[in-house]
mmCIF file of C-alpha atoms in Angstrom:
data_model
loop_
_atom_site.group_PDB
_atom_site.id
_atom_site.type_symbol
_atom_site.label_atom_id
_atom_site.label_comp_id
_atom_site.label_asym_id
_atom_site.label_seq_id
_atom_site.Cartn_x
_atom_site.Cartn_y
_atom_site.Cartn_z
ATOM 1 C CA MET O 39 163.096 163.951 11.157
ATOM 2 C CA LYS O 40 163.153 160.019 11.121
ATOM 3 C CA PHE O 41 163.196 158.242 14.584
ATOM 4 C CA SER O 42 166.225 156.861 15.772
ATOM 5 C CA VAL O 43 166.908 154.877 18.671
ATOM 6 C CA ILE O 44 170.978 155.235 18.307
ATOM 7 C CA GLN O 45 171.048 158.916 19.037
ATOM 8 C CA GLN O 46 169.322 158.780 22.300
ATOM 9 C CA GLN O 47 170.820 155.563 23.433
ATOM 10 C CA LYS O 48 172.285 156.907 26.661
ATOM 11 C CA LEU O 49 168.879 158.429 27.524
ATOM 12 C CA TRP O 50 167.465 154.818 27.274
ATOM 13 C CA TRP O 51 170.109 153.164 29.112
ATOM 14 C CA THR O 52 169.636 155.696 31.817
ATOM 15 C CA ILE O 53 166.181 155.408 32.385
ATOM 16 C CA SER O 54 166.577 151.541 32.604
ATOM 17 C CA GLY O 55 169.637 151.805 35.041
ATOM 18 C CA VAL O 56 167.362 154.086 37.385
ATOM 19 C CA MET O 57 164.590 151.651 37.214
ATOM 20 C CA ILE O 58 166.709 148.775 37.794
ATOM 21 C CA LEU O 59 168.645 150.453 40.505
ATOM 22 C CA SER O 60 165.259 151.554 42.471
ATOM 23 C CA GLY O 61 164.121 147.932 42.467
ATOM 24 C CA LEU O 62 167.410 146.671 43.496
ATOM 25 C CA ILE O 63 167.173 149.127 46.633
ATOM 26 C CA ALA O 64 163.649 148.220 47.157
ATOM 27 C CA MET O 65 164.730 144.505 47.242
ATOM 28 C CA PHE O 66 167.277 145.118 49.881
ATOM 29 C CA ILE O 67 164.848 146.935 52.209
ATOM 30 C CA SER O 68 162.426 144.026 51.647
ATOM 31 C CA TRP O 69 165.141 141.819 52.470
ATOM 32 C CA GLN O 70 166.035 143.423 55.710
ATOM 33 C CA GLN O 71 162.405 143.727 56.612
ATOM 34 C CA LEU O 72 160.891 140.457 55.511
ATOM 35 C CA GLY O 73 163.897 138.045 54.828
ATOM 36 C CA ALA O 74 163.179 137.975 50.923
ATOM 37 C CA PRO O 75 163.574 140.412 48.225
ATOM 38 C CA LEU O 76 159.835 140.272 47.463
ATOM 39 C CA ARG O 77 156.988 139.805 49.780
ATOM 40 C CA PRO O 78 156.257 136.042 49.573
ATOM 41 C CA GLY O 79 152.573 134.812 49.438
ATOM 42 C CA LEU O 80 151.135 131.612 50.994
ATOM 43 C CA ASP O 81 152.302 129.587 48.039
ATOM 44 C CA PHE O 82 155.926 129.911 49.292
ATOM 45 C CA THR O 83 155.888 130.448 53.125
ATOM 46 C CA GLY O 84 153.096 127.964 53.954
ATOM 47 C CA GLY O 85 150.308 128.817 56.337
ATOM 48 C CA THR O 86 146.595 129.651 56.189
ATOM 49 C CA ARG O 87 145.207 132.571 54.335
ATOM 50 C CA LEU O 88 141.487 133.600 55.007
ATOM 51 C CA GLN O 89 139.501 135.742 52.973
ATOM 52 C CA PHE O 90 136.206 137.588 54.017
ATOM 53 C CA GLU O 91 133.936 140.047 52.455
ATOM 54 C CA LEU O 92 131.220 141.805 54.386
ATOM 55 C CA ASN O 93 127.672 140.618 53.517
ATOM 56 C CA CYS O 94 125.892 143.816 52.171
ATOM 57 C CA THR O 95 122.464 142.236 52.162
ATOM 58 C CA GLN O 96 122.118 142.619 55.779
ATOM 59 C CA PRO O 97 120.974 146.247 56.618
ATOM 60 C CA GLY O 98 123.763 148.669 57.664
ATOM 61 C CA ASN O 99 126.407 145.828 57.745
ATOM 62 C CA CYS O 100 128.427 147.730 55.014
ATOM 63 C CA ALA O 101 127.784 151.196 56.222
ATOM 64 C CA LYS O 102 131.362 151.729 56.896
ATOM 65 C CA PRO O 103 134.781 150.011 55.889
ATOM 66 C CA ILE O 104 136.308 147.316 57.903
ATOM 67 C CA ASP O 105 138.061 148.462 61.389
ATOM 68 C CA LEU O 106 141.614 147.458 60.723
ATOM 69 C CA ALA O 107 142.384 148.097 64.416
ATOM 70 C CA GLN O 108 139.508 146.176 65.515
ATOM 71 C CA VAL O 109 140.690 143.534 63.158
ATOM 72 C CA ARG O 110 144.254 143.660 64.930
ATOM 73 C CA SER O 111 143.057 143.304 68.449
ATOM 74 C CA THR O 112 140.874 140.330 67.482
ATOM 75 C CA LEU O 113 143.933 138.540 66.265
ATOM 76 C CA ALA O 114 145.893 139.439 69.228
ATOM 77 C CA GLU O 115 143.542 137.829 71.418
ATOM 78 C CA LEU O 116 143.962 134.542 69.663
ATOM 79 C CA ASN O 117 147.831 135.150 69.830
ATOM 80 C CA LEU O 118 148.150 135.771 66.034
ATOM 81 C CA ALA O 119 149.296 139.425 66.278
ATOM 82 C CA ASP O 120 151.982 138.620 63.943
ATOM 83 C CA SER O 121 149.680 137.789 60.735
ATOM 84 C CA SER O 122 149.613 139.895 57.508
ATOM 85 C CA ILE O 123 146.243 141.696 57.238
ATOM 86 C CA GLN O 124 145.243 143.382 54.127
ATOM 87 C CA LEU O 125 142.004 145.387 53.026
ATOM 88 C CA LEU O 126 140.663 144.616 49.810
ATOM 89 C CA GLY O 127 138.312 146.896 47.401
ATOM 90 C CA THR O 128 137.941 150.544 46.977
ATOM 91 C CA GLU O 129 135.409 150.482 49.726
ATOM 92 C CA GLN O 130 137.579 148.374 52.169
ATOM 93 C CA GLN O 131 134.782 146.056 53.069
ATOM 94 C CA ALA O 132 136.792 142.917 51.944
ATOM 95 C CA LEU O 133 139.704 141.565 54.354
ATOM 96 C CA SER O 134 142.502 139.118 53.539
ATOM 97 C CA ILE O 135 144.449 137.795 56.414
ATOM 98 C CA ARG O 136 147.571 135.579 56.183
ATOM 99 C CA THR O 137 148.741 133.650 59.335
ATOM 100 C CA LYS O 138 150.154 130.393 60.618
ATOM 101 C CA PRO O 139 148.631 127.148 60.040
ATOM 102 C CA LEU O 140 145.305 127.062 61.780
ATOM 103 C CA ASN O 141 143.381 124.035 62.012
ATOM 104 C CA VAL O 142 139.478 123.804 61.369
ATOM 105 C CA ASP O 143 138.480 125.014 65.209
ATOM 106 C CA GLN O 144 140.858 127.741 65.076
ATOM 107 C CA ARG O 145 139.795 128.930 61.740
ATOM 108 C CA THR O 146 136.153 128.719 62.866
ATOM 109 C CA LYS O 147 136.998 130.728 66.411
ATOM 110 C CA LEU O 148 138.585 133.489 64.147
ATOM 111 C CA GLN O 149 135.930 133.902 61.795
ATOM 112 C CA THR O 150 133.112 133.930 64.597
ATOM 113 C CA LEU O 151 135.209 136.619 66.574
ATOM 114 C CA LEU O 152 135.797 138.731 63.683
ATOM 115 C CA SER O 153 132.134 138.451 62.466
ATOM 116 C CA GLN O 154 131.056 139.905 66.191
ATOM 117 C CA LYS O 155 133.355 142.674 66.060
ATOM 118 C CA VAL O 156 133.779 143.772 62.477
ATOM 119 C CA GLY O 157 130.104 142.586 60.793
ATOM 120 C CA ALA O 158 128.544 139.528 59.121
ATOM 121 C CA PHE O 159 130.635 138.031 56.463
ATOM 122 C CA ALA O 160 129.125 136.604 53.061
ATOM 123 C CA ALA O 161 129.363 132.702 53.127
ATOM 124 C CA GLU O 162 129.563 132.517 49.425
ATOM 125 C CA LYS O 163 132.586 134.749 49.309
ATOM 126 C CA THR O 164 134.610 133.367 52.018
ATOM 127 C CA GLN O 165 137.713 131.697 50.849
ATOM 128 C CA ILE O 166 140.175 129.909 53.054
ATOM 129 C CA ASP O 167 143.606 128.220 51.618
ATOM 130 C CA THR O 168 146.130 126.301 53.631
ATOM 131 C CA VAL O 169 149.831 125.320 52.664
ATOM 132 C CA GLY O 170 151.957 123.359 54.557
ATOM 133 C CA PRO O 171 155.660 124.900 54.789
ATOM 134 C CA THR O 172 157.168 121.810 52.999
ATOM 135 C CA VAL O 173 155.101 122.222 49.860
ATOM 136 C CA GLY O 174 156.089 126.029 49.893
ATOM 137 C CA ARG O 175 159.672 125.443 49.787
ATOM 138 C CA GLU O 176 158.929 122.861 46.873
ATOM 139 C CA LEU O 177 157.022 125.456 44.947
ATOM 140 C CA PHE O 178 160.051 127.817 45.596
ATOM 141 C CA THR O 179 162.681 125.295 44.468
ATOM 142 C CA SER O 180 160.487 124.467 41.463
ATOM 143 C CA GLY O 181 159.882 128.172 40.426
ATOM 144 C CA LEU O 182 163.720 128.980 40.528
ATOM 145 C CA LEU O 183 164.567 125.884 38.695
ATOM 146 C CA SER O 184 162.043 126.391 35.949
ATOM 147 C CA LEU O 185 163.670 130.244 35.248
ATOM 148 C CA PHE O 186 167.117 128.461 35.021
ATOM 149 C CA VAL O 187 165.793 126.027 32.524
ATOM 150 C CA ALA O 188 164.259 128.815 30.599
ATOM 151 C CA PHE O 189 166.889 131.123 30.561
ATOM 152 C CA ALA O 190 169.387 128.407 29.451
ATOM 153 C CA GLY O 191 167.209 126.796 26.815
ATOM 154 C CA ILE O 192 166.645 130.565 25.306
ATOM 155 C CA GLY O 193 170.409 131.189 25.439
ATOM 156 C CA GLY O 194 171.129 128.064 23.505
ATOM 157 C CA TYR O 195 168.391 128.670 21.107
ATOM 158 C CA LEU O 196 169.709 132.047 20.259
ATOM 159 C CA SER O 197 173.401 130.883 20.186
ATOM 160 C CA LEU O 198 172.498 128.338 17.445
ATOM 161 C CA ARG O 199 170.165 130.756 15.375
ATOM 162 C CA PHE O 200 172.088 133.953 15.674
ATOM 163 C CA ARG O 201 175.842 134.976 16.225
ATOM 164 C CA SER O 202 176.828 135.095 19.669
ATOM 165 C CA ASP O 203 176.693 138.710 20.237
ATOM 166 C CA TYR O 204 172.965 138.688 19.112
ATOM 167 C CA ALA O 205 172.237 136.028 21.709
ATOM 168 C CA LEU O 206 174.183 137.778 24.467
ATOM 169 C CA PHE O 207 172.220 141.081 24.078
ATOM 170 C CA ALA O 208 169.043 139.380 23.746
ATOM 171 C CA ILE O 209 169.954 137.614 27.218
ATOM 172 C CA ILE O 210 170.783 140.930 28.315
ATOM 173 C CA ALA O 211 167.368 142.457 27.328
ATOM 174 C CA LEU O 212 165.531 139.567 29.035
ATOM 175 C CA PHE O 213 167.298 139.976 32.340
ATOM 176 C CA HIS O 214 166.583 143.549 32.161
ATOM 177 C CA ASP O 215 162.821 142.806 31.656
ATOM 178 C CA ILE O 216 162.839 140.168 34.698
ATOM 179 C CA MET O 217 164.876 142.501 36.998
ATOM 180 C CA ILE O 218 162.363 145.575 36.240
ATOM 181 C CA THR O 219 159.388 143.221 37.117
ATOM 182 C CA LEU O 220 161.169 142.057 40.176
ATOM 183 C CA GLY O 221 161.791 145.620 41.222
ATOM 184 C CA ILE O 222 158.550 147.014 40.677
ATOM 185 C CA PHE O 223 156.907 144.194 42.530
ATOM 186 C CA SER O 224 159.259 144.646 45.603
ATOM 187 C CA ILE O 225 158.275 148.294 45.630
ATOM 188 C CA LEU O 226 154.579 147.450 45.583
ATOM 189 C CA GLY O 227 155.402 144.820 48.373
ATOM 190 C CA LEU O 228 156.813 147.565 50.489
ATOM 191 C CA VAL O 229 154.120 150.002 49.798
ATOM 192 C CA LEU O 230 150.775 148.054 49.300
ATOM 193 C CA GLY O 231 151.765 144.883 50.587
ATOM 194 C CA THR O 232 151.506 142.833 47.386
ATOM 195 C CA GLU O 233 152.623 139.367 47.496
ATOM 196 C CA VAL O 234 154.128 137.017 44.941
ATOM 197 C CA ASP O 235 152.861 133.394 44.409
ATOM 198 C CA SER O 236 153.145 130.508 42.397
ATOM 199 C CA LEU O 237 151.421 132.490 39.553
ATOM 200 C CA PHE O 238 153.962 135.182 39.494
ATOM 201 C CA VAL O 239 156.643 132.522 38.306
ATOM 202 C CA VAL O 240 154.380 131.529 35.616
ATOM 203 C CA ALA O 241 153.929 135.294 34.742
ATOM 204 C CA LEU O 242 157.944 135.484 34.762
ATOM 205 C CA LEU O 243 158.456 132.580 32.487
ATOM 206 C CA THR O 244 155.529 134.001 29.803
ATOM 207 C CA ILE O 245 157.374 137.206 29.929
ATOM 208 C CA ALA O 246 160.830 135.809 29.152
ATOM 209 C CA GLY O 247 159.219 133.796 25.947
ATOM 210 C CA PHE O 248 157.401 137.174 24.752
ATOM 211 C CA SER O 249 160.553 139.484 25.357
ATOM 212 C CA VAL O 250 162.782 137.164 23.389
ATOM 213 C CA THR O 251 160.192 136.632 20.659
ATOM 214 C CA ASP O 252 159.980 140.560 20.023
ATOM 215 C CA THR O 253 163.844 140.880 20.188
ATOM 216 C CA VAL O 254 164.303 138.244 17.651
ATOM 217 C CA VAL O 255 161.901 139.639 15.161
ATOM 218 C CA ILE O 256 163.984 142.845 15.346
ATOM 219 C CA TYR O 257 167.501 140.938 15.276
ATOM 220 C CA ASP O 258 165.914 138.943 12.005
ATOM 221 C CA ARG O 259 165.395 142.313 10.232
ATOM 222 C CA ILE O 260 168.801 143.585 11.293
ATOM 223 C CA ARG O 261 170.553 140.420 9.995
ATOM 224 C CA GLU O 262 168.460 140.575 6.480
ATOM 225 C CA ASN O 263 169.493 144.282 6.183
ATOM 226 C CA ILE O 264 173.089 143.606 7.008
ATOM 227 C CA ASN O 265 173.137 140.957 4.190
ATOM 228 C CA LEU O 266 171.335 143.529 1.785
ATOM 229 C CA HIS O 267 173.450 146.346 2.570
ATOM 230 C CA PRO O 268 176.593 145.420 3.897
ATOM 231 C CA THR O 269 178.647 148.632 3.443
ATOM 232 C CA MET O 270 175.865 150.821 5.465
ATOM 233 C CA PRO O 271 176.980 151.987 8.952
ATOM 234 C CA ILE O 272 175.984 149.765 11.685
ATOM 235 C CA ASP O 273 174.034 152.856 13.382
ATOM 236 C CA GLU O 274 172.057 153.566 10.449
ATOM 237 C CA LEU O 275 171.227 149.856 9.822
ATOM 238 C CA VAL O 276 170.089 149.210 12.998
ATOM 239 C CA ASP O 277 167.948 152.507 13.117
ATOM 240 C CA GLU O 278 166.180 151.448 9.710
ATOM 241 C CA SER O 279 165.488 147.943 10.920
ATOM 242 C CA VAL O 280 163.869 149.300 14.273
ATOM 243 C CA ARG O 281 161.905 151.576 12.132
ATOM 244 C CA GLN O 282 160.779 148.813 9.803
ATOM 245 C CA SER O 283 159.742 146.676 12.697
ATOM 246 C CA LEU O 284 158.312 149.384 15.050
ATOM 247 C CA THR O 285 154.714 149.291 13.822
ATOM 248 C CA ARG O 286 154.512 145.428 13.977
ATOM 249 C CA SER O 287 156.109 145.582 17.462
ATOM 250 C CA LEU O 288 153.643 148.353 18.862
ATOM 251 C CA ASN O 289 150.779 146.811 17.468
ATOM 252 C CA THR O 290 151.622 143.444 19.009
ATOM 253 C CA VAL O 291 152.353 144.773 22.580
ATOM 254 C CA PHE O 292 149.272 146.985 22.252
ATOM 255 C CA THR O 293 146.813 144.055 21.521
ATOM 256 C CA VAL O 294 148.255 141.988 24.301
ATOM 257 C CA LEU O 295 148.063 144.745 26.748
ATOM 258 C CA LEU O 296 144.424 145.536 25.867
ATOM 259 C CA THR O 297 143.650 141.822 27.034
ATOM 260 C CA LEU O 298 145.981 142.068 30.028
ATOM 261 C CA PHE O 299 144.310 145.408 31.406
ATOM 262 C CA SER O 300 140.819 143.688 30.837
ATOM 263 C CA LEU O 301 142.323 140.565 32.924
ATOM 264 C CA PHE O 302 143.298 142.782 35.617
ATOM 265 C CA VAL O 303 140.358 144.769 36.038
ATOM 266 C CA PHE O 304 137.592 142.135 35.644
ATOM 267 C CA GLY O 305 139.683 138.842 36.499
ATOM 268 C CA GLY O 306 139.276 139.114 40.219
ATOM 269 C CA GLU O 307 141.875 139.129 43.134
ATOM 270 C CA THR O 308 143.445 135.836 42.464
ATOM 271 C CA LEU O 309 144.491 136.933 38.788
ATOM 272 C CA LYS O 310 145.282 140.442 39.537
ATOM 273 C CA ASN O 311 148.793 140.421 40.396
ATOM 274 C CA PHE O 312 149.397 137.716 37.698
ATOM 275 C CA ALA O 313 147.813 140.131 35.021
ATOM 276 C CA LEU O 314 149.910 143.151 36.523
ATOM 277 C CA ALA O 315 152.901 141.076 36.344
ATOM 278 C CA LEU O 316 152.163 140.450 32.568
ATOM 279 C CA ILE O 317 151.518 143.953 32.081
ATOM 280 C CA VAL O 318 155.038 145.244 33.453
ATOM 281 C CA GLY O 319 156.928 142.474 31.631
ATOM 282 C CA PHE O 320 155.283 142.720 28.110
ATOM 283 C CA GLY O 321 155.878 146.426 28.477
ATOM 284 C CA MET O 322 159.132 146.069 29.397
ATOM 285 C CA GLY O 323 159.633 143.534 26.722
ATOM 286 C CA ALA O 324 158.584 145.597 23.998
ATOM 287 C CA TYR O 325 160.836 148.597 25.328
ATOM 288 C CA SER O 326 164.079 146.306 25.895
ATOM 289 C CA SER O 327 163.647 144.992 22.361
ATOM 290 C CA ILE O 328 163.737 148.373 20.595
ATOM 291 C CA PHE O 329 165.623 150.728 23.038
ATOM 292 C CA ILE O 330 167.967 148.074 24.849
ATOM 293 C CA ALA O 331 168.790 145.060 22.455
ATOM 294 C CA SER O 332 169.258 146.906 19.291
ATOM 295 C CA PRO O 333 171.371 149.750 20.556
ATOM 296 C CA LEU O 334 173.525 147.499 22.393
ATOM 297 C CA LEU O 335 174.182 145.440 19.165
ATOM 298 C CA ALA O 336 174.917 148.534 17.302
ATOM 299 C CA TRP O 337 177.272 149.759 20.001
ATOM 300 C CA TRP O 338 179.079 146.311 20.169
ATOM 301 C CA ARG O 339 179.496 146.153 16.514
ATOM 302 C CA SER O 340 180.699 149.844 15.978
ATOM 303 C CA ARG O 341 183.324 149.211 19.152
ATOM 304 C CA ALA O 342 184.409 146.037 17.436
ATOM 305 C CA LYS O 343 184.976 147.360 14.209
ATOM 306 C CA ALA O 344 186.969 150.579 15.421
ATOM 307 C CA LYS O 345 189.280 148.008 17.499
ATOM 308 C CA HIS O 346 189.768 146.100 14.419
ATOM 309 C CA SER O 347 190.611 149.073 12.300
ATOM 310 C CA TYR O 348 192.928 150.351 15.009
ATOM 311 C CA SER O 349 194.739 146.898 15.134
ATOM 312 C CA LEU O 350 195.288 147.160 11.562
#
């Protein structure tokens, strides 16, 4: 039995609908709790982020995980109780704190108090970043503008290269990939405290390029087969085109995902969320090219042909 995307198209659309709806619900809850659909990182909100890791070269210093309650009480002493706290690593011996902007004296006092109550920190692994609120707003605005320009450019290019219905469904598939990526990160923000930063915007732009590339490859094959077999039913033609492109698409995404998983595992905390966003987006890009964009085109062409026949 040959593989067919058309016969199970309602299943693919249901899966996508459930994923997008779950993400929208998570974004609504996040908006109610955080005032934003995703948990914004320091790049967008402004403030100070401090990351510490226990110095395990000192005897007994890493005998147990960091006491989160002790960290909260220390921050409360310094009137920083509303700060965001996250334990890092499987053994929870590293700590990330995001708080309001702190000057040098305030940061030094906080680090000293935490060292006294939690344990000595490794100086070479201490990271402190400060971003002003104006810079945060500029980064957010620039990120949104970049996404808008990317969507407009991709839409214009596809409209010139293909017929308008090809371009429309390629954009829908692209929107599908972006929405699912946003939804998953919204869920992760609620459950695990995962934040999005400027690298997340870069990931979204990269996902857009990959998703469209994969869709264009399949659409090129559909267009070629339409010219070769103009009398073949559109459902059969799309199925055949997908089968001809399937191995190439799967090999491409598998190779890319291997690299991204390596980056996720070994790239460090700074690149972990960036790699995760690419993993989700590239996986969804391959999925939407095969199971969303192609069946939508077949459905639309079948519907248009039936309507034309009926009008005659």
